[in-house]
PDB file of C-alpha atoms in Angstrom:
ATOM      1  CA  UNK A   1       3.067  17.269 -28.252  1.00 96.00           C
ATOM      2  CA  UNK A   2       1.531  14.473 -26.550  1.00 98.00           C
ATOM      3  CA  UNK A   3       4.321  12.014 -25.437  1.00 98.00           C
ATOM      4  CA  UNK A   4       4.541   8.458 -24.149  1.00 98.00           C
ATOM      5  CA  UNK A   5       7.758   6.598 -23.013  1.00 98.00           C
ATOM      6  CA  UNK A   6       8.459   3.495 -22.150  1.00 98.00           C
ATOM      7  CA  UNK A   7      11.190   2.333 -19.639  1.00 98.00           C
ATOM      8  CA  UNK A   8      12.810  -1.680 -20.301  1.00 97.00           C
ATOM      9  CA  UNK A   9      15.571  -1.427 -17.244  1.00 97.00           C
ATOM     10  CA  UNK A  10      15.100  -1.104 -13.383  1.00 97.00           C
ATOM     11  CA  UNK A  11      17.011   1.734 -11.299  1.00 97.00           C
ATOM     12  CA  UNK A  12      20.392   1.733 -10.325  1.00 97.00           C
ATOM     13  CA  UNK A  13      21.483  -0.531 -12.458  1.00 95.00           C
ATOM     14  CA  UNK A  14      21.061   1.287 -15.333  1.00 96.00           C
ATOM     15  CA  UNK A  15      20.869   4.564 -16.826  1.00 96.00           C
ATOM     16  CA  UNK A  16      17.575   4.243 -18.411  1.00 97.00           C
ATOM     17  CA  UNK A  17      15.025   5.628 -15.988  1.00 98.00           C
ATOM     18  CA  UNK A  18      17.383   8.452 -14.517  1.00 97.00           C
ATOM     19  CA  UNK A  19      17.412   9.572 -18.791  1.00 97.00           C
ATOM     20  CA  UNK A  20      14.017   9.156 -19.175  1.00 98.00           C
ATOM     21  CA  UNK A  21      13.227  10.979 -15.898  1.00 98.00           C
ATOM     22  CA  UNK A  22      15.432  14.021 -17.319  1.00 97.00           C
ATOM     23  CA  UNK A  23      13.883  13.363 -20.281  1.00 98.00           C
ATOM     24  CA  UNK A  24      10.045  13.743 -18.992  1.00 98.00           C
ATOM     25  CA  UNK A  25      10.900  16.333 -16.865  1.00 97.00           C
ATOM     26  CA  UNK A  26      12.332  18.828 -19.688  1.00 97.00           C
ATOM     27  CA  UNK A  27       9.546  17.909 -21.924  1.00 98.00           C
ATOM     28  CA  UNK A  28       6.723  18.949 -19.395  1.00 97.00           C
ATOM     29  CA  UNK A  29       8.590  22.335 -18.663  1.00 97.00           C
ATOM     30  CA  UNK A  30       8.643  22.904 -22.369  1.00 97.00           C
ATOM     31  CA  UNK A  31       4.557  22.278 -22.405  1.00 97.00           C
ATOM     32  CA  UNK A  32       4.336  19.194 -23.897  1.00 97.00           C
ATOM     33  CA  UNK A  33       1.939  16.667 -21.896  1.00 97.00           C
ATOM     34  CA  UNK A  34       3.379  13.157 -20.977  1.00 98.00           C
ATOM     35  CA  UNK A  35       0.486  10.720 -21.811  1.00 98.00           C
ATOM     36  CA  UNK A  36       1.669   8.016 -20.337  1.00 98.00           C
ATOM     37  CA  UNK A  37       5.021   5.890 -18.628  1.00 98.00           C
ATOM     38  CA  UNK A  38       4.988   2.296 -19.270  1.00 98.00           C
ATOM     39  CA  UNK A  39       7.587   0.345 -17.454  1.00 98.00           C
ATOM     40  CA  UNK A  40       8.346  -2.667 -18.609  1.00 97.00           C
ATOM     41  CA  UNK A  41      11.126  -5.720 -18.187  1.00 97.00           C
ATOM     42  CA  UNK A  42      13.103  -5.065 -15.306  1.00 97.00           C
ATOM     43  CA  UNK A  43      12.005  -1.385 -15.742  1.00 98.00           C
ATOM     44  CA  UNK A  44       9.004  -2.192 -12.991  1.00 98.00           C
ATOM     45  CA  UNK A  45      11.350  -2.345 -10.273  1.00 98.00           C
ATOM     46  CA  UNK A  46      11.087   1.283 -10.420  1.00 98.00           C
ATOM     47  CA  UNK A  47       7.946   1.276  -9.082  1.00 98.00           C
ATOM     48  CA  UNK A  48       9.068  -0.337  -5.501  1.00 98.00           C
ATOM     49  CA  UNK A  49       8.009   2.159  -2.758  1.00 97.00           C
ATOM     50  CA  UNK A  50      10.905  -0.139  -0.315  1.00 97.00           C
ATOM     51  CA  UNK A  51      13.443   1.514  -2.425  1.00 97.00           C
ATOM     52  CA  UNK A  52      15.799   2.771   0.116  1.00 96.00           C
ATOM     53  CA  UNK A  53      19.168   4.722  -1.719  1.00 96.00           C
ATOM     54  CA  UNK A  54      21.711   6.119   0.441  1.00 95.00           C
ATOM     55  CA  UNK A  55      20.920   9.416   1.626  1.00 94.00           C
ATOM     56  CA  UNK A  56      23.547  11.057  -0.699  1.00 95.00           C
ATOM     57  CA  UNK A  57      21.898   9.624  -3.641  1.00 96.00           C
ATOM     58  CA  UNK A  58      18.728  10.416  -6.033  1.00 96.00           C
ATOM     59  CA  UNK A  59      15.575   8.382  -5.093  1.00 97.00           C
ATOM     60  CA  UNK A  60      14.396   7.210  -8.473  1.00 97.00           C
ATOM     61  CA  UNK A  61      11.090   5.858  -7.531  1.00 98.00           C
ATOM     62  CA  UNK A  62      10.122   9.036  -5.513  1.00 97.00           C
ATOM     63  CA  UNK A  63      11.492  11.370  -8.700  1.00 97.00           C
ATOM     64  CA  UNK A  64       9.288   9.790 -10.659  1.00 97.00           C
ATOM     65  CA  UNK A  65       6.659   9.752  -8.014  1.00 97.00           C
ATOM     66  CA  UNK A  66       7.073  13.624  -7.963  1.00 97.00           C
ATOM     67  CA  UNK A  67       6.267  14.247 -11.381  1.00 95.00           C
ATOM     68  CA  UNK A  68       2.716  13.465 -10.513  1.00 90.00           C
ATOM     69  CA  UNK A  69       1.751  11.783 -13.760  1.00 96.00           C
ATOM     70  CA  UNK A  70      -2.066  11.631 -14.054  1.00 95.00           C
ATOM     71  CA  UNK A  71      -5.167  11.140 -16.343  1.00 95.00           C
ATOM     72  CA  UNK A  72      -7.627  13.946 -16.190  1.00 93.00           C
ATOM     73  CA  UNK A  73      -9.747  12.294 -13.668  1.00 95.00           C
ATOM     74  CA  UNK A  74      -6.332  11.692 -11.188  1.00 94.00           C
ATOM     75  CA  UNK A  75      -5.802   8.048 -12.344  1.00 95.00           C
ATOM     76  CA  UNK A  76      -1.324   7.428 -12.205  1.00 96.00           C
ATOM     77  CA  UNK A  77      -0.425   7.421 -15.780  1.00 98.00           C
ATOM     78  CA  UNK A  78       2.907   5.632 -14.182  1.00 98.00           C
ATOM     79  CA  UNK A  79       2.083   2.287 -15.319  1.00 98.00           C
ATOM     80  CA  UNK A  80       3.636  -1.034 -14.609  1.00 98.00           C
ATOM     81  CA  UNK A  81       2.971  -4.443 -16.559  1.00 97.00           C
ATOM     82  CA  UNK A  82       1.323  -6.905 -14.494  1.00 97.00           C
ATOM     83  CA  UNK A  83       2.761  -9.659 -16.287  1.00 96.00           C
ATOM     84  CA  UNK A  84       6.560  -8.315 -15.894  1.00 97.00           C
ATOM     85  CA  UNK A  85       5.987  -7.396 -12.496  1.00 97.00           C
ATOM     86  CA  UNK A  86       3.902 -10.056 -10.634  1.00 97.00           C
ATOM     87  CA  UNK A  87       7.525 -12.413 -12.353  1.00 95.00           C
ATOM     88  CA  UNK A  88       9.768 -10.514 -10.602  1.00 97.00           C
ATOM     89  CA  UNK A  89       8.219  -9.843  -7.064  1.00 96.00           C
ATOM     90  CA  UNK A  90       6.028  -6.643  -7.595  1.00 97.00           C
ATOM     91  CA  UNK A  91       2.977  -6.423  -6.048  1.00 97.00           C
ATOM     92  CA  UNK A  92      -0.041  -4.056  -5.379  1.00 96.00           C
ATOM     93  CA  UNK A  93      -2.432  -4.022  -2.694  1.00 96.00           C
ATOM     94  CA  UNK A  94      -5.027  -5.929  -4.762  1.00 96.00           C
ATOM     95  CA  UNK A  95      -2.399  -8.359  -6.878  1.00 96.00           C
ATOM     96  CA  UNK A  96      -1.300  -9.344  -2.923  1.00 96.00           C
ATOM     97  CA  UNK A  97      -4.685 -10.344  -1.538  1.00 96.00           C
ATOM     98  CA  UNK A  98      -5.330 -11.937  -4.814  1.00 95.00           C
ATOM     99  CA  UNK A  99      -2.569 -14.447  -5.059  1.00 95.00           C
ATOM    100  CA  UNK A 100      -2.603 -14.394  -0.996  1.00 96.00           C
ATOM    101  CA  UNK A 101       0.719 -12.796  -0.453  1.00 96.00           C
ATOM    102  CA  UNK A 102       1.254 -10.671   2.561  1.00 96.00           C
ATOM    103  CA  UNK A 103       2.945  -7.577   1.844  1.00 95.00           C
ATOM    104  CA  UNK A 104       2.991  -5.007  -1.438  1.00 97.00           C
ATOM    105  CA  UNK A 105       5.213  -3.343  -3.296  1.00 97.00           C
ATOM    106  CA  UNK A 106       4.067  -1.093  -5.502  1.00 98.00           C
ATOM    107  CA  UNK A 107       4.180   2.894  -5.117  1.00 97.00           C
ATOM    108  CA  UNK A 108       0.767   4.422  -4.351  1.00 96.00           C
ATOM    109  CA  UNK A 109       1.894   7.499  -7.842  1.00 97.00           C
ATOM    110  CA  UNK A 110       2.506   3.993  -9.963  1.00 98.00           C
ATOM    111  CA  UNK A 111      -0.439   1.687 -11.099  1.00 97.00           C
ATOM    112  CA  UNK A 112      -0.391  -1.951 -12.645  1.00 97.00           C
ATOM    113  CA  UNK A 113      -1.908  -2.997 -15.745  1.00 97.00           C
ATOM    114  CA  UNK A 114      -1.807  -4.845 -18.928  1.00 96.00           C
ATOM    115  CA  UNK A 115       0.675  -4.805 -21.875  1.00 96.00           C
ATOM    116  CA  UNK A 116      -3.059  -3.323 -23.695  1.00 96.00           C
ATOM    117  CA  UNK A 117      -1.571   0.095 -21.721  1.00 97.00           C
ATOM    118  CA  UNK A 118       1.839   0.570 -24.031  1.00 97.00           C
ATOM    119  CA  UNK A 119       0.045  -0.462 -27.213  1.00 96.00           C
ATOM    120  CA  UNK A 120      -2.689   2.227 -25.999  1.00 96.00           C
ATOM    121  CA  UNK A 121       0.226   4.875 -25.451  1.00 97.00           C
ATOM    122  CA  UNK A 122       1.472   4.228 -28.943  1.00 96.00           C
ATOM    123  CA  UNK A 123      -1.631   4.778 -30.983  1.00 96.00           C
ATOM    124  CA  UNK A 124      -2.655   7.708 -28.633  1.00 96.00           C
ATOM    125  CA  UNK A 125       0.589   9.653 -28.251  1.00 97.00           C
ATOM    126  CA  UNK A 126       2.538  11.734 -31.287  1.00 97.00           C
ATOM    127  CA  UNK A 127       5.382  10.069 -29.897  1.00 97.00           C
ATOM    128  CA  UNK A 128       6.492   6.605 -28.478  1.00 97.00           C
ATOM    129  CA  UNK A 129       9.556   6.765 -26.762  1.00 97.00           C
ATOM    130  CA  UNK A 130      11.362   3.855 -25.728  1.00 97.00           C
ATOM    131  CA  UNK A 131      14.486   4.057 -22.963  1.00 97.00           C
ATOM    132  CA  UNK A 132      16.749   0.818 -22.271  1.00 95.00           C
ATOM    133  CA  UNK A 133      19.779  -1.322 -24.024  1.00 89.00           C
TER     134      UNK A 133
ATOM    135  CA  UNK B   1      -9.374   3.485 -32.664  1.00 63.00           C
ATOM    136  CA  UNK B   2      -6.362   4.901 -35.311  1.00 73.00           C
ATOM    137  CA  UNK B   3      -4.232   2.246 -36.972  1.00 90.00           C
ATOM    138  CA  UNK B   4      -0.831   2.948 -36.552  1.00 95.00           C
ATOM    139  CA  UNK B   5       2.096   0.628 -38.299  1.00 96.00           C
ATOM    140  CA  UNK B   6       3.782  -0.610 -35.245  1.00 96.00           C
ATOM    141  CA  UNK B   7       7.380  -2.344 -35.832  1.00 97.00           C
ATOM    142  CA  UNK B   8       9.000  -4.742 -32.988  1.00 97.00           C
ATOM    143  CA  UNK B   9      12.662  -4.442 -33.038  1.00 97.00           C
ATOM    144  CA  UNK B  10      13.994  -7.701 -32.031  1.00 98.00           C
ATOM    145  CA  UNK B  11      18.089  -7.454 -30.873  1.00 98.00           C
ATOM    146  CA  UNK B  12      19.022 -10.120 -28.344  1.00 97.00           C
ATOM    147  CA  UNK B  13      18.954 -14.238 -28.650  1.00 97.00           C
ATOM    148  CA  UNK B  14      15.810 -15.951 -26.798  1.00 96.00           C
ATOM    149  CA  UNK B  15      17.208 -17.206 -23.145  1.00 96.00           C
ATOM    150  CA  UNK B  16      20.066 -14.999 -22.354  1.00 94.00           C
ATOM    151  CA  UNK B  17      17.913 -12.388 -21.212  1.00 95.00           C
ATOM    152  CA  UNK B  18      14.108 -11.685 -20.924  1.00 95.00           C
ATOM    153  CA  UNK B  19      14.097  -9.337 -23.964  1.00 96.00           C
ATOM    154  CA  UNK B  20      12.707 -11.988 -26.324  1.00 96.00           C
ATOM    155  CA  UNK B  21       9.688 -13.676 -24.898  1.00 96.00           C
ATOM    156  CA  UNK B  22       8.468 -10.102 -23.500  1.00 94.00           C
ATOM    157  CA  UNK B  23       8.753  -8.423 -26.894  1.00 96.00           C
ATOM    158  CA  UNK B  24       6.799 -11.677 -28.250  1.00 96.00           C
ATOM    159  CA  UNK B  25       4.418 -11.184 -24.988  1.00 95.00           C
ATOM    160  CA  UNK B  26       4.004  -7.653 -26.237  1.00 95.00           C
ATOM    161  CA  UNK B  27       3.153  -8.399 -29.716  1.00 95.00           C
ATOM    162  CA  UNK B  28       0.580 -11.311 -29.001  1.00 93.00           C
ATOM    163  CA  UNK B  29      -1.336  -8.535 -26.816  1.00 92.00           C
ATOM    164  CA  UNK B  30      -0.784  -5.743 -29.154  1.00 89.00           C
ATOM    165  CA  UNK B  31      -2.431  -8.358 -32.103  1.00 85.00           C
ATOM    166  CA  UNK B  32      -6.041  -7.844 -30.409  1.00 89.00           C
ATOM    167  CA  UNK B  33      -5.752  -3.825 -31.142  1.00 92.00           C
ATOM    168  CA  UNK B  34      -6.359  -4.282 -34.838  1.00 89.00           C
ATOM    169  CA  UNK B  35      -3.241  -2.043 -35.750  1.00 92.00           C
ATOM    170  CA  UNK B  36      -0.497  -2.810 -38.708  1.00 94.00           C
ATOM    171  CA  UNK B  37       2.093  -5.270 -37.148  1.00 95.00           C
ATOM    172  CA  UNK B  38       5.538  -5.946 -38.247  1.00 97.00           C
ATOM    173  CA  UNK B  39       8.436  -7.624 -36.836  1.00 98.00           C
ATOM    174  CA  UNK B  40      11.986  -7.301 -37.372  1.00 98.00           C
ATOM    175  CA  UNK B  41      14.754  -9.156 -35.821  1.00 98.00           C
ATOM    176  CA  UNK B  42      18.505  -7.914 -35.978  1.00 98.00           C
ATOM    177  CA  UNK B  43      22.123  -8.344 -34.802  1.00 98.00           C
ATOM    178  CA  UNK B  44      21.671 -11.774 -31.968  1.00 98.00           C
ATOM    179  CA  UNK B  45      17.675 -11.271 -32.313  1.00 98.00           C
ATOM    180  CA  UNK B  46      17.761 -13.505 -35.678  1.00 98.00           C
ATOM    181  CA  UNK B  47      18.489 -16.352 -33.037  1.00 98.00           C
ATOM    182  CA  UNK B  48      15.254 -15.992 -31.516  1.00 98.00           C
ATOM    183  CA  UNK B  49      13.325 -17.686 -35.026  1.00 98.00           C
ATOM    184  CA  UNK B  50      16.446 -20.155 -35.575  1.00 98.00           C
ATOM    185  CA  UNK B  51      15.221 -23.411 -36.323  1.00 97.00           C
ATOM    186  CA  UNK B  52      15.455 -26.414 -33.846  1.00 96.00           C
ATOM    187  CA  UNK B  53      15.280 -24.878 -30.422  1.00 97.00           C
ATOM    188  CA  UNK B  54      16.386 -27.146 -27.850  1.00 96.00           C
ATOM    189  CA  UNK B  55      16.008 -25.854 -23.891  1.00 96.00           C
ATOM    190  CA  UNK B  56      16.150 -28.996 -21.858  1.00 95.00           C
ATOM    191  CA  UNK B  57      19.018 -28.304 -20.439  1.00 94.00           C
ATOM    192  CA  UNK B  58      19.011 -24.757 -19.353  1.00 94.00           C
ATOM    193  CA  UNK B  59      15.706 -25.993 -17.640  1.00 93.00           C
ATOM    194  CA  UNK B  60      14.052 -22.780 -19.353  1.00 94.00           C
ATOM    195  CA  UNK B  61      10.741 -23.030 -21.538  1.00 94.00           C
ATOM    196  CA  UNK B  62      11.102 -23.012 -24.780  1.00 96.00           C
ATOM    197  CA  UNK B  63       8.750 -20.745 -26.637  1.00 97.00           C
ATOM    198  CA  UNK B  64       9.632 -21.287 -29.839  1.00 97.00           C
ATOM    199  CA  UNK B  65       6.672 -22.343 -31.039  1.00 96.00           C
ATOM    200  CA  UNK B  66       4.612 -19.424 -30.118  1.00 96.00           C
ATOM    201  CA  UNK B  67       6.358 -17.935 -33.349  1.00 97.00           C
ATOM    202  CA  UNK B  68       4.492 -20.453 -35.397  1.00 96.00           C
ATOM    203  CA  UNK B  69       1.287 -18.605 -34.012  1.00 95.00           C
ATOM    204  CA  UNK B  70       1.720 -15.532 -35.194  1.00 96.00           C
ATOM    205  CA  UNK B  71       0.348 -15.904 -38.504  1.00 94.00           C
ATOM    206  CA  UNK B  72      -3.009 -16.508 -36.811  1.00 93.00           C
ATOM    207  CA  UNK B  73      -2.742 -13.340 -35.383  1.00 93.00           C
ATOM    208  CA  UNK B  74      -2.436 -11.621 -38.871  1.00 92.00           C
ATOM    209  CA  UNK B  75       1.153 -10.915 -37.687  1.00 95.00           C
ATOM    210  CA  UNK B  76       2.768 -11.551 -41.573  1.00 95.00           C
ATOM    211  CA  UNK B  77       5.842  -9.710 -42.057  1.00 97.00           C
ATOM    212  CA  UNK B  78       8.705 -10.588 -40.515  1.00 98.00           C
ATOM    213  CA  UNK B  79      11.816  -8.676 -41.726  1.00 98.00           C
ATOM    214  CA  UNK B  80      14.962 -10.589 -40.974  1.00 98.00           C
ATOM    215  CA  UNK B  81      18.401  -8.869 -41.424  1.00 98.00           C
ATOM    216  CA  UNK B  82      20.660 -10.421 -44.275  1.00 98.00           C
ATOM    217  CA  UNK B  83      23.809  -8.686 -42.946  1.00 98.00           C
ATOM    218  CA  UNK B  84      23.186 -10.499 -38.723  1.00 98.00           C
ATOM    219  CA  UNK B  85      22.464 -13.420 -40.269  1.00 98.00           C
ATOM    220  CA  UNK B  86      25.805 -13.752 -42.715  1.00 98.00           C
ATOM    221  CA  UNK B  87      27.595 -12.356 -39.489  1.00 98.00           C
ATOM    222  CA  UNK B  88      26.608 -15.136 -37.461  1.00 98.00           C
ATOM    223  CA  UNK B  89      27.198 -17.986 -40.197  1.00 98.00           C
ATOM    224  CA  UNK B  90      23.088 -18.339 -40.854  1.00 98.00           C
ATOM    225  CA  UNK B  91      20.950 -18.744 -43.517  1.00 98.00           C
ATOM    226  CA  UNK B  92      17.493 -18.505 -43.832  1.00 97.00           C
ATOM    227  CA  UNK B  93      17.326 -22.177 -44.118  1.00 98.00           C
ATOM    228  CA  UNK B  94      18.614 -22.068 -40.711  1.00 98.00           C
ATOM    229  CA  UNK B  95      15.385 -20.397 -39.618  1.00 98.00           C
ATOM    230  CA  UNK B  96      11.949 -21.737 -38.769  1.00 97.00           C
ATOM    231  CA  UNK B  97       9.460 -21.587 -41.676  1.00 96.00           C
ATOM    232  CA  UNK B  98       6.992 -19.415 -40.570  1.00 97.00           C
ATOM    233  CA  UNK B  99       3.636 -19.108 -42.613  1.00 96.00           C
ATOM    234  CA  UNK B 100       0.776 -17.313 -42.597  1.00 96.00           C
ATOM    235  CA  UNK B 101      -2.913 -18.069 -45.059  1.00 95.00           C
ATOM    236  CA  UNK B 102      -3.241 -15.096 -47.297  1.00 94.00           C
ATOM    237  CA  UNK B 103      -7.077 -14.518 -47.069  1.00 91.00           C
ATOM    238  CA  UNK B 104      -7.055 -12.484 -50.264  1.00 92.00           C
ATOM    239  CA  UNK B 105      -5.518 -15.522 -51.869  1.00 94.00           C
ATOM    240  CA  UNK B 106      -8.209 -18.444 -51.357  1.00 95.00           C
ATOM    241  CA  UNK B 107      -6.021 -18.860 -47.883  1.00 94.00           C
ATOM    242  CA  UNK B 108      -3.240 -19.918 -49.552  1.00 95.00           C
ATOM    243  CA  UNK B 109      -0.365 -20.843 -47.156  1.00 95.00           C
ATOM    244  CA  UNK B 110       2.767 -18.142 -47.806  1.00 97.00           C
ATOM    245  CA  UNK B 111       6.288 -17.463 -46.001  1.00 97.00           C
ATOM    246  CA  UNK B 112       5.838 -14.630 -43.513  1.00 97.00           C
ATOM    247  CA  UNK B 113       9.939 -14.387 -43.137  1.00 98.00           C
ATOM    248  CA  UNK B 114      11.853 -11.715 -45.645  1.00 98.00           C
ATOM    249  CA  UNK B 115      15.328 -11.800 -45.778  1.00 98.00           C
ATOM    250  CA  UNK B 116      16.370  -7.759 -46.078  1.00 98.00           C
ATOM    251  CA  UNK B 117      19.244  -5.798 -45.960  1.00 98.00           C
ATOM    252  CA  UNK B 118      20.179  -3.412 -43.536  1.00 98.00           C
ATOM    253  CA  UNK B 119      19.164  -0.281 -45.917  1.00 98.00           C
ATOM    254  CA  UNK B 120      16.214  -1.768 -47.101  1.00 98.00           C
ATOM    255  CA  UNK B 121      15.139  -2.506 -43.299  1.00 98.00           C
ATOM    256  CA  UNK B 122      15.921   0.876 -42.435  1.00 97.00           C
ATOM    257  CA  UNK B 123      13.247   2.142 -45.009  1.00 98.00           C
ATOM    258  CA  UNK B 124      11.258   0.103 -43.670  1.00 98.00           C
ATOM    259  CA  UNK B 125      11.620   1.337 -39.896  1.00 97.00           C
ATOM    260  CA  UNK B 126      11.367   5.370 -41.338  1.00 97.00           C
ATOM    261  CA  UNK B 127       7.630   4.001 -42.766  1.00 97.00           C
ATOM    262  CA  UNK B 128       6.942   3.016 -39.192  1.00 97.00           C
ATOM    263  CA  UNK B 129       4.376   5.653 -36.622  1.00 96.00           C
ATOM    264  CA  UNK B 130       5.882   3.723 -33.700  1.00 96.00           C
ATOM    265  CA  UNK B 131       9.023   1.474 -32.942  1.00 96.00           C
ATOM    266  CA  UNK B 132       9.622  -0.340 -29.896  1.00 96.00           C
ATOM    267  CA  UNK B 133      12.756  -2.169 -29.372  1.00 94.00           C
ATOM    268  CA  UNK B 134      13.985  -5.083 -27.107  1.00 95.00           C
TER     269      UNK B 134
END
């Protein structure tokens, strides 16, 4: 089955992304293909490659990082909205020279795009499916 | 492309947290895919189409009004819960009169709100390919 989720809450904080991490994980060792990870709301903070946990804990953004998410032709299929991200401090290399900031954020595994990407994920995938409050 | 019946599940009031005005972010962009759009708003979420939105001083913006928009987009049926609204003391005079002009009716101007109960909303959600909540 071809499967997309979508992630509303950042890491940490909430339980969201560490259940849709599990979740993702046990689906792709079962043979099903993860399409596509949108994160959305506060759910882009899990794309920060500063995230520093204490040694004793998970990393969230490398876990995800790990499961190597990609199109066929090696794009990230770990996608962050541009609009929810560039609100709340997340940056990529080319959002940064854009707006003529001087540092980045984002994970080199994650990518940002447009809202187009979750609406694309539901009409592609056999399942949407959607992790937050 | 496939057209898919999307539903937006709408659960929280408009400023307390960001939930609202992404989910109405979401569905403005997902109106240029051409797919079958319907909203429904539940539990504190009825508060987000509540008429008479006032956010001068919480120094937010309101974006009430974007609502009114959404019949341009084709975006018609708006399911509203009967049982969140009597739990909160609303009507559905409370609530903004949202239209839409029914092409297949010489444009005629008609409500895009329906008052529904719980079980009939929940036969509408089991109709739906894809559900995403805020």
């Amino acid at each position: 089955m071809k499967i997309s989720i979508q992630i509303n809450e950042g890491p940490y904080q909430h339980q969201a992304s560490d259940t849709a991490y599990q979740f993702a994980k046990a689906a792709i060792e079962k043979g099903h293909e993860i399409f596509r990870v949108f994160f959305y709301h506060d759910g882009v903070n899990n794309a920060s490659r500063f995230t520093m946990p204490p040694q004793d804990d998970r990393n969230v953004v490398n876990q995800w990082a790990e499961l190597d998410i990609k199109d066929a032709d090696g794009n990230p299929e770990l996608v962050v909205c541009i609009a929810a991200a560039l609100r709340r401090g997340m940056l990529d290399e080319s959002e940064a020279s854009k707006n003529g900031i001087d540092g980045n954020n984002v994970h080199p595994a994650f990518r940002i795009s447009g809202l187009g990407q979750l609406i694309e994920a539901g009409i592609q995938s056999d399942r949407l499916v959607v992790f937050g409050d | 492309m496939a057209t898919k019946k999307f539903m937006y599940l709408n659960r929280k009031a408009s400023y307390g947290t960001v939930y609202a005005i992404e989910s109405l972010e979401v569905v403005l962009i997902a109106a240029a895919f051409e797919q079958d759009v319907s909203l429904a708003f539940i539990d504190d979420g009825v508060y987000q189409i509540i008429e008479g939105q006032n956010t001068d001083s919480i120094g937010m913006k309101n974006f009430s009004k974007t609502y009114h928009a959404l019949g341009d987009y084709d975006i018609n049926k708006l399911y509203v819960s009967a049982e969140s609204l009597e739990e909160r003391g609303l009507t559905e005079d409370d609530l903004m009169p949202l239209v839409y002009e029914d092409e297949d009716d010489d444009w005629a101007e008609k409500p895009s709100v329906k008052v529904v109960s719980n079980a009939e909303l929940s036969k509408i959600m089991s109709d739906q390919d894809v559900c995403l909540s805020f």
